[in-house]
Coordinates of C-alpha atoms and ligand atoms in Angstrom, one line a residue:
M28 CA 42.2 -12.4 41.6
E29 CA 45.9 -12.5 40.7
T30 CA 47.8 -9.4 42.0
S31 CA 51.5 -10.3 41.7
P32 CA 53.5 -7.8 39.8
L33 CA 54.2 -7.9 36.1
F34 CA 56.9 -6.2 34.0
L35 CA 56.4 -4.9 30.5
G36 CA 59.1 -5.0 27.8
L37 CA 58.4 -3.2 24.5
D38 CA 60.5 -3.7 21.4
L39 CA 60.2 -1.2 18.5
S40 CA 62.1 -2.9 15.8
T41 CA 62.4 -2.1 12.1
Q42 CA 59.4 -4.2 11.1
G43 CA 57.1 -4.1 14.1
L44 CA 56.3 -3.4 17.7
K45 CA 56.2 -6.2 20.3
A46 CA 55.2 -6.5 23.9
V47 CA 56.4 -9.1 26.4
L48 CA 55.1 -9.4 29.9
I49 CA 57.2 -11.2 32.5
T50 CA 56.6 -12.1 36.2
E51 CA 58.9 -11.5 39.1
D52 CA 60.4 -15.0 38.4
S53 CA 61.1 -14.1 34.8
D54 CA 58.4 -16.3 33.3
V55 CA 57.0 -14.9 30.1
V56 CA 53.2 -14.7 30.5
H57 CA 52.1 -12.7 27.5
E58 CA 53.2 -11.5 24.1
S59 CA 51.5 -9.3 21.6
S60 CA 52.7 -7.6 18.4
V61 CA 51.9 -5.2 15.6
H62 CA 53.5 -5.7 12.2
F63 CA 53.9 -2.3 10.4
D64 CA 53.4 -3.4 6.8
R65 CA 50.5 -5.8 7.5
D66 CA 48.7 -4.0 10.3
L67 CA 49.2 -0.4 9.2
P68 CA 49.4 -0.6 5.4
H69 CA 48.2 3.0 4.9
Y70 CA 51.7 4.2 5.7
G71 CA 53.0 2.4 2.6
T72 CA 56.1 1.0 4.3
T73 CA 58.1 -2.0 3.0
N74 CA 59.6 -4.0 5.9
G75 CA 58.7 -1.0 8.1
A76 CA 60.6 1.6 6.2
I77 CA 60.3 4.1 3.3
R78 CA 63.2 4.6 0.9
G79 CA 64.1 8.0 -0.5
P80 CA 63.4 10.6 -1.7
G81 CA 67.2 11.3 -1.6
P82 CA 69.8 8.6 -2.5
G83 CA 70.5 6.3 0.5
E84 CA 67.7 7.9 2.6
V85 CA 65.6 5.5 4.7
T86 CA 63.0 6.6 7.2
S87 CA 59.9 5.4 9.1
P88 CA 56.8 7.6 9.8
V89 CA 56.7 8.6 13.4
C90 CA 52.9 8.6 13.3
M91 CA 53.0 4.9 12.3
W92 CA 54.9 4.1 15.5
L93 CA 52.3 6.1 17.5
E94 CA 49.4 4.2 15.9
A95 CA 51.3 0.9 16.5
F96 CA 51.3 1.7 20.3
D97 CA 47.5 2.3 20.2
L98 CA 46.9 -0.9 18.3
L99 CA 49.2 -2.9 20.6
M100 CA 47.4 -1.7 23.7
E101 CA 44.1 -2.7 22.1
R102 CA 45.4 -6.1 21.4
M103 CA 46.7 -6.5 25.0
K104 CA 43.4 -5.4 26.3
A105 CA 41.6 -7.9 24.1
A106 CA 43.8 -10.6 25.5
N107 CA 42.7 -9.6 29.0
V108 CA 46.0 -8.2 30.2
D109 CA 45.5 -6.6 33.6
F110 CA 47.3 -3.3 33.1
A111 CA 47.0 -2.5 36.8
R112 CA 49.4 -5.4 37.7
I113 CA 52.2 -3.9 35.6
L114 CA 54.7 -2.2 38.0
G115 CA 57.5 -1.5 35.6
I116 CA 57.9 -0.6 31.9
S117 CA 61.1 -0.6 29.8
G118 CA 62.1 -1.9 26.4
D119 CA 64.3 -1.3 23.4
G120 CA 64.3 0.3 20.0
Q121 CA 66.2 -0.3 16.8
Q122 CA 69.4 1.6 17.3
H123 CA 70.4 4.9 15.8
G124 CA 66.9 6.0 14.6
S125 CA 66.1 9.6 15.7
V126 CA 62.8 11.5 16.4
Y127 CA 62.7 15.3 16.2
W128 CA 60.3 16.9 18.7
S129 CA 58.8 20.4 18.1
K130 CA 58.7 23.2 20.7
D131 CA 55.1 22.2 21.5
A132 CA 56.1 18.6 22.3
E133 CA 56.5 18.8 26.1
R134 CA 53.2 20.6 26.5
M135 CA 51.4 18.1 24.3
L136 CA 53.0 15.1 26.0
G137 CA 52.0 16.4 29.4
S138 CA 48.4 17.1 28.5
L139 CA 47.3 14.1 26.4
D140 CA 43.5 13.8 26.1
P141 CA 42.4 10.3 27.4
E142 CA 39.5 10.4 24.9
L143 CA 42.0 10.3 22.0
P144 CA 44.7 7.8 20.9
L145 CA 48.4 8.7 21.0
E146 CA 48.1 9.7 17.4
Q147 CA 46.9 13.1 18.7
L148 CA 50.6 13.9 19.0
S149 CA 51.1 14.0 15.3
P150 CA 51.9 16.2 13.5
G151 CA 52.1 19.0 16.2
A152 CA 54.6 17.4 18.5
F153 CA 57.2 16.8 15.8
S154 CA 59.4 19.0 13.7
L155 CA 60.0 16.1 11.2
P156 CA 57.2 13.7 10.3
S157 CA 59.7 10.9 9.6
A158 CA 62.5 9.4 11.6
P159 CA 65.8 8.5 9.8
I160 CA 66.5 4.9 10.7
W161 CA 69.5 2.6 10.9
Q162 CA 69.2 1.5 7.2
D163 CA 69.9 5.0 6.0
S164 CA 73.2 5.4 4.2
S165 CA 72.9 9.0 3.0
T166 CA 75.5 10.7 5.2
T167 CA 78.9 9.7 3.8
R168 CA 79.9 13.3 3.4
E169 CA 79.1 14.0 7.1
C170 CA 81.0 10.9 8.2
R171 CA 84.2 12.1 6.5
E172 CA 83.7 15.7 7.9
L173 CA 83.1 14.4 11.5
E174 CA 86.2 12.2 11.4
A175 CA 88.3 15.1 10.0
A176 CA 87.0 17.3 12.8
V177 CA 88.4 15.1 15.5
G178 CA 91.6 13.9 13.9
G179 CA 90.5 10.8 11.9
A180 CA 88.6 7.6 12.0
Q181 CA 90.6 6.0 14.8
A182 CA 90.5 9.1 17.0
L183 CA 86.7 9.1 16.7
A184 CA 86.6 5.4 17.5
D185 CA 88.8 6.0 20.5
L186 CA 86.5 8.6 21.8
T187 CA 83.1 7.2 21.0
G188 CA 83.6 3.4 20.4
S189 CA 83.0 3.7 16.6
R190 CA 84.4 5.5 13.6
A191 CA 81.8 7.5 11.8
Y192 CA 79.0 5.5 10.3
E193 CA 76.2 6.7 8.0
R194 CA 73.5 5.4 10.2
F195 CA 74.9 6.8 13.5
T196 CA 72.7 9.7 14.8
G197 CA 75.4 12.4 15.1
T198 CA 76.0 12.4 11.3
Q199 CA 72.2 12.2 10.7
I200 CA 71.8 15.4 12.8
R201 CA 74.6 17.1 11.0
K202 CA 73.0 16.3 7.7
L203 CA 69.6 17.6 8.9
R204 CA 71.2 20.8 10.0
R205 CA 72.9 21.3 6.6
T206 CA 70.0 20.2 4.3
N207 CA 67.0 21.3 6.3
P208 CA 68.0 24.1 8.7
K209 CA 64.4 25.2 9.2
A210 CA 63.4 21.8 10.6
Y211 CA 66.6 21.7 12.7
Q212 CA 65.8 25.1 14.1
A213 CA 62.2 24.1 14.9
T214 CA 63.5 21.1 16.8
A215 CA 63.4 21.5 20.6
R216 CA 64.6 18.0 21.5
I217 CA 66.0 15.0 19.7
S218 CA 65.2 11.4 20.9
L219 CA 66.5 8.1 19.8
V220 CA 63.8 5.5 19.1
S221 CA 64.7 4.1 22.6
S222 CA 64.1 7.4 24.4
F223 CA 61.1 8.3 22.3
M224 CA 59.2 5.3 23.7
P225 CA 59.6 6.1 27.5
S226 CA 58.8 9.8 26.6
L227 CA 55.3 8.6 25.6
F228 CA 54.8 6.9 29.0
L229 CA 56.3 9.6 31.1
G230 CA 54.5 12.5 29.5
T231 CA 57.8 14.3 29.3
I232 CA 60.9 13.8 27.1
A233 CA 63.1 11.1 28.5
P234 CA 66.9 11.2 28.6
I235 CA 68.9 9.1 26.1
E236 CA 70.2 5.8 27.6
V237 CA 74.0 5.1 27.8
A238 CA 74.2 1.9 25.7
D239 CA 72.1 3.4 22.9
A240 CA 73.9 6.7 23.2
S241 CA 77.0 4.8 22.0
G242 CA 75.3 4.6 18.6
M243 CA 75.5 8.3 18.0
N244 CA 79.2 9.2 17.7
T245 CA 78.5 12.0 20.2
M246 CA 79.2 10.3 23.6
N247 CA 82.5 9.5 25.2
V248 CA 82.2 5.7 25.5
L249 CA 84.5 5.5 28.6
T250 CA 82.9 8.3 30.7
C251 CA 79.3 7.9 29.3
K252 CA 79.1 11.7 29.0
W253 CA 78.3 13.8 25.9
D254 CA 81.5 15.1 24.3
D255 CA 81.2 18.9 23.7
A256 CA 83.4 19.0 20.7
L257 CA 81.4 16.2 19.0
L258 CA 78.1 17.8 19.9
E259 CA 79.3 21.0 18.4
A260 CA 80.6 19.3 15.2
C261 CA 77.3 17.5 14.7
G262 CA 74.8 20.1 15.6
G263 CA 76.4 23.4 16.5
P264 CA 76.3 24.9 20.0
E265 CA 72.6 24.4 20.2
L266 CA 72.8 20.6 20.1
R267 CA 73.6 20.2 23.8
Q268 CA 70.2 21.7 24.6
K269 CA 68.4 19.6 22.0
I270 CA 70.0 16.3 23.1
G271 CA 68.9 16.8 26.7
P272 CA 70.6 15.7 29.9
E273 CA 73.6 13.4 30.2
P274 CA 72.8 9.7 29.2
A275 CA 71.0 7.7 31.8
P276 CA 72.2 4.2 32.8
G277 CA 69.7 1.3 32.7
G278 CA 67.9 0.4 35.9
T279 CA 67.4 4.0 37.0
L280 CA 63.9 5.3 37.6
L281 CA 62.8 8.0 35.2
G282 CA 59.5 8.6 36.8
T283 CA 56.0 7.1 37.0
I284 CA 53.5 6.6 34.2
S285 CA 51.6 9.6 33.0
P286 CA 47.8 10.1 33.7
W287 CA 46.8 9.4 30.1
W288 CA 47.8 5.7 30.5
V289 CA 46.0 5.4 33.8
K290 CA 42.8 6.9 32.5
R291 CA 42.7 5.4 29.1
W292 CA 44.0 1.9 29.8
G293 CA 43.8 1.4 33.5
F294 CA 47.5 1.3 34.3
N295 CA 48.6 1.5 37.9
P296 CA 49.6 5.2 38.7
D297 CA 52.7 3.8 40.6
C298 CA 54.0 2.0 37.5
C299 CA 57.6 3.0 37.1
I300 CA 59.2 3.9 33.8
A301 CA 62.9 2.9 33.3
P302 CA 65.2 3.9 30.5
F303 CA 64.8 1.9 27.3
T304 CA 67.9 0.7 25.4
G305 CA 68.9 -0.3 21.9
D306 CA 67.7 -3.7 20.5
N307 CA 71.3 -5.1 20.6
P308 CA 72.1 -4.1 24.2
A309 CA 68.7 -5.5 25.2
T310 CA 69.5 -8.8 23.5
V311 CA 72.7 -8.9 25.6
V312 CA 70.6 -8.1 28.7
A313 CA 68.2 -11.0 28.0
L314 CA 70.9 -13.6 27.2
S315 CA 73.6 -12.2 29.4
T316 CA 76.0 -15.1 30.1
P317 CA 79.7 -13.8 30.1
G318 CA 82.0 -15.7 27.8
D319 CA 79.3 -16.3 25.2
A320 CA 79.0 -14.8 21.7
I321 CA 75.5 -13.8 20.8
L322 CA 74.5 -13.9 17.1
S323 CA 71.3 -12.0 16.5
L324 CA 69.7 -13.0 13.2
G325 CA 67.1 -10.3 12.8
T326 CA 66.6 -7.8 10.1
S327 CA 70.2 -6.9 10.7
T328 CA 72.7 -9.6 11.6
T329 CA 74.7 -8.6 14.7
L330 CA 77.4 -10.4 16.6
L331 CA 77.6 -9.3 20.3
L332 CA 80.2 -9.9 22.9
S333 CA 80.0 -8.8 26.5
I334 CA 83.3 -7.2 27.6
P335 CA 83.5 -7.3 31.5
P336 CA 85.0 -4.4 33.4
S337 CA 88.8 -4.5 33.5
D338 CA 91.7 -2.4 34.7
S339 CA 92.7 -1.4 31.2
A340 CA 90.4 0.5 28.8
P341 CA 88.8 -1.8 26.2
K342 CA 90.3 -1.5 22.7
R343 CA 88.4 0.5 20.1
F344 CA 88.6 -0.4 16.4
T345 CA 87.5 1.2 13.2
T346 CA 86.0 -2.1 12.0
S347 CA 83.7 -2.8 14.9
H348 CA 81.7 -1.0 17.5
L349 CA 82.2 -0.7 21.2
L350 CA 79.1 0.2 23.2
S351 CA 78.7 1.1 26.9
H352 CA 76.9 -1.7 28.8
P353 CA 73.3 -0.9 29.7
T354 CA 73.4 -2.2 33.3
T355 CA 77.1 -2.6 34.3
I356 CA 79.1 0.6 34.7
D357 CA 82.6 0.1 33.1
A358 CA 81.5 -3.0 31.2
H359 CA 81.1 -2.8 27.4
I360 CA 79.6 -4.6 24.4
A361 CA 81.7 -5.3 21.3
M362 CA 79.5 -5.5 18.2
L363 CA 79.6 -6.2 14.4
C364 CA 76.6 -5.2 12.5
Y365 CA 75.5 -6.1 9.0
K366 CA 72.6 -4.5 7.1
N367 CA 71.9 -7.4 4.8
G368 CA 70.7 -10.0 7.3
A369 CA 67.2 -11.5 7.2
L370 CA 65.9 -9.5 4.2
A371 CA 68.8 -10.7 2.0
R372 CA 68.3 -14.3 3.1
E373 CA 64.6 -14.0 2.3
Q374 CA 65.4 -12.6 -1.1
V375 CA 67.6 -15.7 -1.9
R376 CA 64.8 -17.9 -0.5
D377 CA 62.2 -16.2 -2.8
T378 CA 64.4 -16.3 -5.9
Y379 CA 65.9 -19.7 -5.6
A380 CA 63.7 -21.7 -3.3
D381 CA 60.1 -20.8 -4.3
G382 CA 59.7 -18.6 -1.3
H383 CA 59.8 -21.6 1.1
W384 CA 62.2 -22.2 4.0
T385 CA 61.7 -26.0 3.6
Q386 CA 62.9 -25.8 0.0
F387 CA 65.8 -23.4 1.1
N388 CA 66.9 -25.9 3.8
A389 CA 66.6 -28.8 1.4
L390 CA 69.0 -27.1 -1.1
V391 CA 71.4 -26.3 1.7
E392 CA 71.4 -30.0 2.7
Q393 CA 71.8 -31.2 -0.9
T394 CA 75.0 -29.2 -1.3
P395 CA 78.3 -30.1 0.5
P396 CA 79.9 -27.9 3.2
G397 CA 82.1 -25.5 1.3
N398 CA 79.6 -25.5 -1.6
A399 CA 82.0 -27.3 -3.9
G400 CA 84.1 -24.0 -4.2
Y401 CA 81.2 -21.7 -5.0
M402 CA 80.9 -18.5 -3.0
G403 CA 78.2 -15.9 -3.2
F404 CA 77.8 -12.4 -1.8
Y405 CA 74.3 -10.8 -1.5
F406 CA 74.0 -7.2 -0.7
P407 CA 70.6 -5.8 -1.8
L408 CA 71.2 -2.8 0.6
P409 CA 74.5 -0.9 0.7
E410 CA 76.4 -2.9 3.4
I411 CA 78.1 -1.7 6.6
I412 CA 80.8 -4.5 6.6
P413 CA 82.6 -4.1 4.3
P414 CA 81.5 -0.5 3.9
S415 CA 79.2 0.6 1.0
V416 CA 79.4 -2.6 -1.2
Q417 CA 76.1 -3.3 -3.0
G418 CA 74.9 -6.0 -5.4
S419 CA 75.5 -9.7 -5.9
F420 CA 78.9 -11.3 -6.6
F421 CA 79.8 -14.8 -7.3
F422 CA 83.1 -16.7 -7.2
H423 CA 84.6 -20.1 -7.7
T424 CA 87.5 -20.8 -5.3
D425 CA 90.2 -23.4 -4.7
P426 CA 91.2 -22.9 -1.1
S427 CA 93.8 -25.7 -1.2
L428 CA 96.2 -23.4 -3.1
S429 CA 98.3 -20.7 -1.2
P430 CA 97.3 -18.0 -1.7
P431 CA 93.8 -19.5 -2.4
S432 CA 92.8 -19.2 -6.1
I433 CA 89.6 -17.3 -6.6
R434 CA 87.8 -16.6 -9.9
S435 CA 84.9 -14.2 -10.3
I436 CA 82.1 -15.9 -12.2
P437 CA 79.0 -14.5 -13.8
D438 CA 75.6 -15.0 -12.2
A439 CA 74.7 -17.6 -14.8
D440 CA 77.6 -19.8 -13.9
M441 CA 76.5 -20.1 -10.3
P442 CA 74.5 -23.4 -10.0
H443 CA 70.9 -22.5 -8.9
A444 CA 71.0 -24.9 -6.0
A445 CA 74.2 -23.4 -4.6
H446 CA 72.6 -20.0 -3.6
P447 CA 71.0 -20.9 -0.3
R448 CA 74.2 -22.4 1.1
A449 CA 76.3 -19.6 -0.4
I450 CA 74.4 -16.8 1.4
L451 CA 74.7 -18.6 4.8
E452 CA 78.3 -19.5 4.3
S453 CA 79.4 -16.0 3.2
Q454 CA 77.4 -14.2 6.0
F455 CA 78.9 -16.5 8.7
L456 CA 82.4 -16.6 7.3
S457 CA 82.4 -12.8 7.2
I458 CA 81.8 -12.8 11.0
R459 CA 84.1 -15.7 11.7
S460 CA 86.9 -13.9 10.0
R461 CA 86.5 -10.9 12.2
I462 CA 85.7 -12.4 15.7
K463 CA 89.3 -12.7 16.9
A464 CA 90.1 -9.1 16.1
I465 CA 87.3 -7.8 18.3
L466 CA 88.0 -9.9 21.4
P467 CA 90.1 -8.4 24.1
P468 CA 93.7 -9.8 23.9
D469 CA 93.4 -11.6 27.3
A470 CA 89.9 -13.0 26.6
A471 CA 89.3 -16.7 27.3
P472 CA 88.2 -18.6 24.1
L473 CA 84.5 -18.3 23.4
Q474 CA 82.6 -21.4 24.4
R475 CA 79.1 -21.0 23.2
L476 CA 77.3 -19.3 20.4
V477 CA 73.8 -18.1 21.5
L478 CA 71.5 -17.5 18.6
S479 CA 68.5 -15.1 18.7
G480 CA 66.2 -13.4 16.2
G481 CA 63.9 -14.8 13.6
S482 CA 66.3 -17.2 11.8
S483 CA 67.5 -18.8 15.0
G484 CA 64.6 -21.2 14.8
N485 CA 65.9 -22.7 11.6
V486 CA 67.6 -26.0 12.3
V487 CA 69.8 -25.9 9.1
I488 CA 71.0 -22.4 10.0
R489 CA 71.8 -23.6 13.5
Q490 CA 73.9 -26.5 12.3
L491 CA 75.7 -24.3 9.8
A492 CA 76.5 -21.7 12.5
A493 CA 77.9 -24.5 14.7
D494 CA 80.1 -25.7 11.9
V495 CA 81.4 -22.3 10.7
F496 CA 82.0 -20.9 14.2
G497 CA 83.2 -24.2 15.7
M498 CA 81.1 -23.7 18.7
R499 CA 78.1 -25.4 20.4
V500 CA 75.0 -23.4 19.5
F501 CA 72.4 -22.5 22.1
V502 CA 69.0 -20.8 21.9
A503 CA 66.9 -19.2 24.6
G504 CA 63.3 -18.0 24.3
K505 CA 62.4 -16.4 21.0
E506 CA 61.6 -13.0 22.5
G507 CA 65.2 -11.8 22.7
A508 CA 65.4 -8.0 22.8
A509 CA 61.8 -7.6 24.1
E510 CA 62.5 -9.9 27.0
G511 CA 65.7 -7.9 27.8
G512 CA 63.4 -4.8 27.9
A513 CA 61.1 -6.5 30.4
Q514 CA 64.2 -7.4 32.5
L515 CA 65.3 -3.8 32.5
A516 CA 61.8 -2.8 33.8
R517 CA 62.0 -5.5 36.5
Y518 CA 65.6 -4.4 37.4
A519 CA 64.5 -0.7 37.9
W520 CA 61.6 -1.9 40.1
W521 CA 63.7 -4.4 42.1
R522 CA 66.4 -1.8 42.8
A523 CA 63.8 0.7 43.9
Q524 CA 62.5 -1.9 46.4
N525 CA 66.1 -2.3 47.6
G526 CA 66.6 1.4 48.3
G527 CA 68.3 1.9 44.9
E528 CA 71.0 -0.7 45.6
G529 CA 71.9 -3.9 43.9
T530 CA 73.4 -5.0 40.5
F531 CA 71.6 -6.6 37.6
E532 CA 73.7 -9.8 38.1
E533 CA 72.5 -10.0 41.7
M534 CA 68.9 -9.7 40.6
R535 CA 69.4 -12.4 38.0
A536 CA 71.4 -14.7 40.2
A537 CA 68.1 -16.2 41.4
D538 CA 67.0 -16.8 37.8
I539 CA 68.0 -20.0 36.0
V540 CA 69.2 -18.3 32.8
G541 CA 71.7 -21.2 32.1
E542 CA 69.0 -23.8 32.3
R543 CA 66.6 -21.9 30.0
M544 CA 69.3 -22.1 27.3
K545 CA 69.1 -25.2 25.1
C546 CA 72.0 -26.7 23.2
V547 CA 70.5 -27.1 19.7
A548 CA 73.6 -28.0 17.5
E549 CA 77.0 -29.5 18.1
P550 CA 79.8 -28.6 15.7
K551 CA 80.9 -31.4 13.4
Q552 CA 84.7 -31.5 13.6
A553 CA 85.4 -32.3 9.9
N554 CA 83.2 -29.3 8.9
V555 CA 84.8 -27.0 11.4
E556 CA 88.2 -27.8 9.9
L557 CA 86.9 -27.3 6.4
Y558 CA 85.5 -23.8 7.2
A559 CA 88.7 -22.8 9.1
G560 CA 90.4 -23.5 5.8
L561 CA 88.0 -21.3 3.9
V562 CA 88.5 -18.1 5.8
D563 CA 91.4 -16.9 3.7
A564 CA 89.6 -17.7 0.4
Y565 CA 86.5 -15.9 1.8
R566 CA 88.5 -12.8 2.7
A567 CA 90.2 -12.8 -0.8
C568 CA 86.7 -12.9 -2.5
E569 CA 85.5 -10.1 -0.2
D570 CA 88.5 -7.9 -1.0
R571 CA 87.7 -8.5 -4.7
V572 CA 84.0 -7.4 -4.1
V573 CA 85.3 -4.2 -2.5
E574 CA 87.6 -3.5 -5.5
M575 CA 84.8 -4.2 -7.9
C576 CA 82.4 -1.8 -6.1
A577 CA 85.1 0.9 -5.8
A578 CA 85.8 0.6 -9.6
A579 CA 82.1 0.9 -10.4
A580 CA 81.5 3.9 -8.1
Ligands
XUL614 C1 73.1 -1.8 15.0 C2 72.1 -1.6 13.9 C3 71.0 -2.6 13.9 C4 69.7 -1.9 14.4 C5 68.5 -2.6 14.0 O1 74.2 -0.9 15.0 O2 72.2 -0.7 13.2 O3 71.3 -3.8 14.5 O4 69.9 -1.8 15.8 O5 68.3 -3.8 14.5

């Protein structure tokens, strides 16, 4: 019987929960998943979330996540996974989402009945039945208040790596305290999605992890410690207690698995639990190759750049995020995040391409690069970049003039066949127009674009990315974040074997990450030049969209 160790990575994303098992040699040997809308329809979610009741509010039921864990374990068992071989567990969660534990939570977590599923924790262990998630945009007032409390948007960005954002957890906590003081008062501890998950395995509430703590506007991004003034501004003097200990770096050992998992599923009692991180930092961990740009095409679209440690502090901007690195102290991750990623692309596919990707791709290929001057913006959800824009906007441009001429056109004047190319070009040009600004001034030019997430399998999207960004496009395995989670589990175990010594890079040195990456698209020079010439026209159209939305507000 096989006894070599396995490491489990769990990814709790917006739309589902996924498990990936890797070996000591980083081979992926098992995957299982649960899709919230399809597998747990009784929670009534759409793409894993519930909108409302207040304007801009978006939540997910915490009980749905618990049930997803139970179902995932059943699926793994049915696939004959030998739980006793798993010696480390870590993972990642969608960033920013927050879980509110009641005063009974620790006791309930520590005395789970092995006869019952994890659902036994609900509702008693929670002071709020639903978790606000990253798609929420209901805290604009709190954002302005928080920035004012510390001397403005740039001052907050200098401290925490980001100006105030609606989805960031600090402003979510501030809003809860203002609008539902009873629930806030009844909250003993607050977890991020990423620290909620290890809490279930530990049987006690886990600390928040450093990279994911950077998505809260409450941690000093250079020291990786909570900032008292920000904690106070977000949740009053009691927040320090509710937020728990100082953030934990990745690769540390939080403890071993609690008896419930041993008795109910046959886990090894020595299985170690390591901090989980956010989905974006986990993607960086999985695909970590310095000098690359990672474009994650999931529910959100995110661009991720690893910033290695350097003598000078990394720059902080009000237009992008700086996160602490999950495994390398003093390293950082620069990030751009868009809310209208995959769901907006799917909406265009459904409206203009009969709901089929083959038809969508055929339309992209029938239209010329640059879309004969047509440009389209698609923001079904209020966007993050640029802030708060919502709706669809169409333009005809002539980029050969200086400044480029742009003309806003009605929906009906946009050729039907131009929409699929328009959404891809505008999503990518938005990122391309911002990359330079977020790179450190002394950074070497980026060489490779690594794609991950659902849309990274689409060959037309790969080619268009190569052309717009002017870089060779690579893909690795399709697991992305979940595999990063499994690597974090392996790292904590590997370090424990080494007496707590060793860097993540040293562990990975033996892996052949580079060779696992495949080049899937080469930029076509003529197209690269064409897109370089479109950046100014794109920005002019985007500015017009911002003006139109401001005028309509
Ligand atoms: C990042 C962000 C999203 C979520 C969900 O700031 O809000 O990327 O992590 O994927």
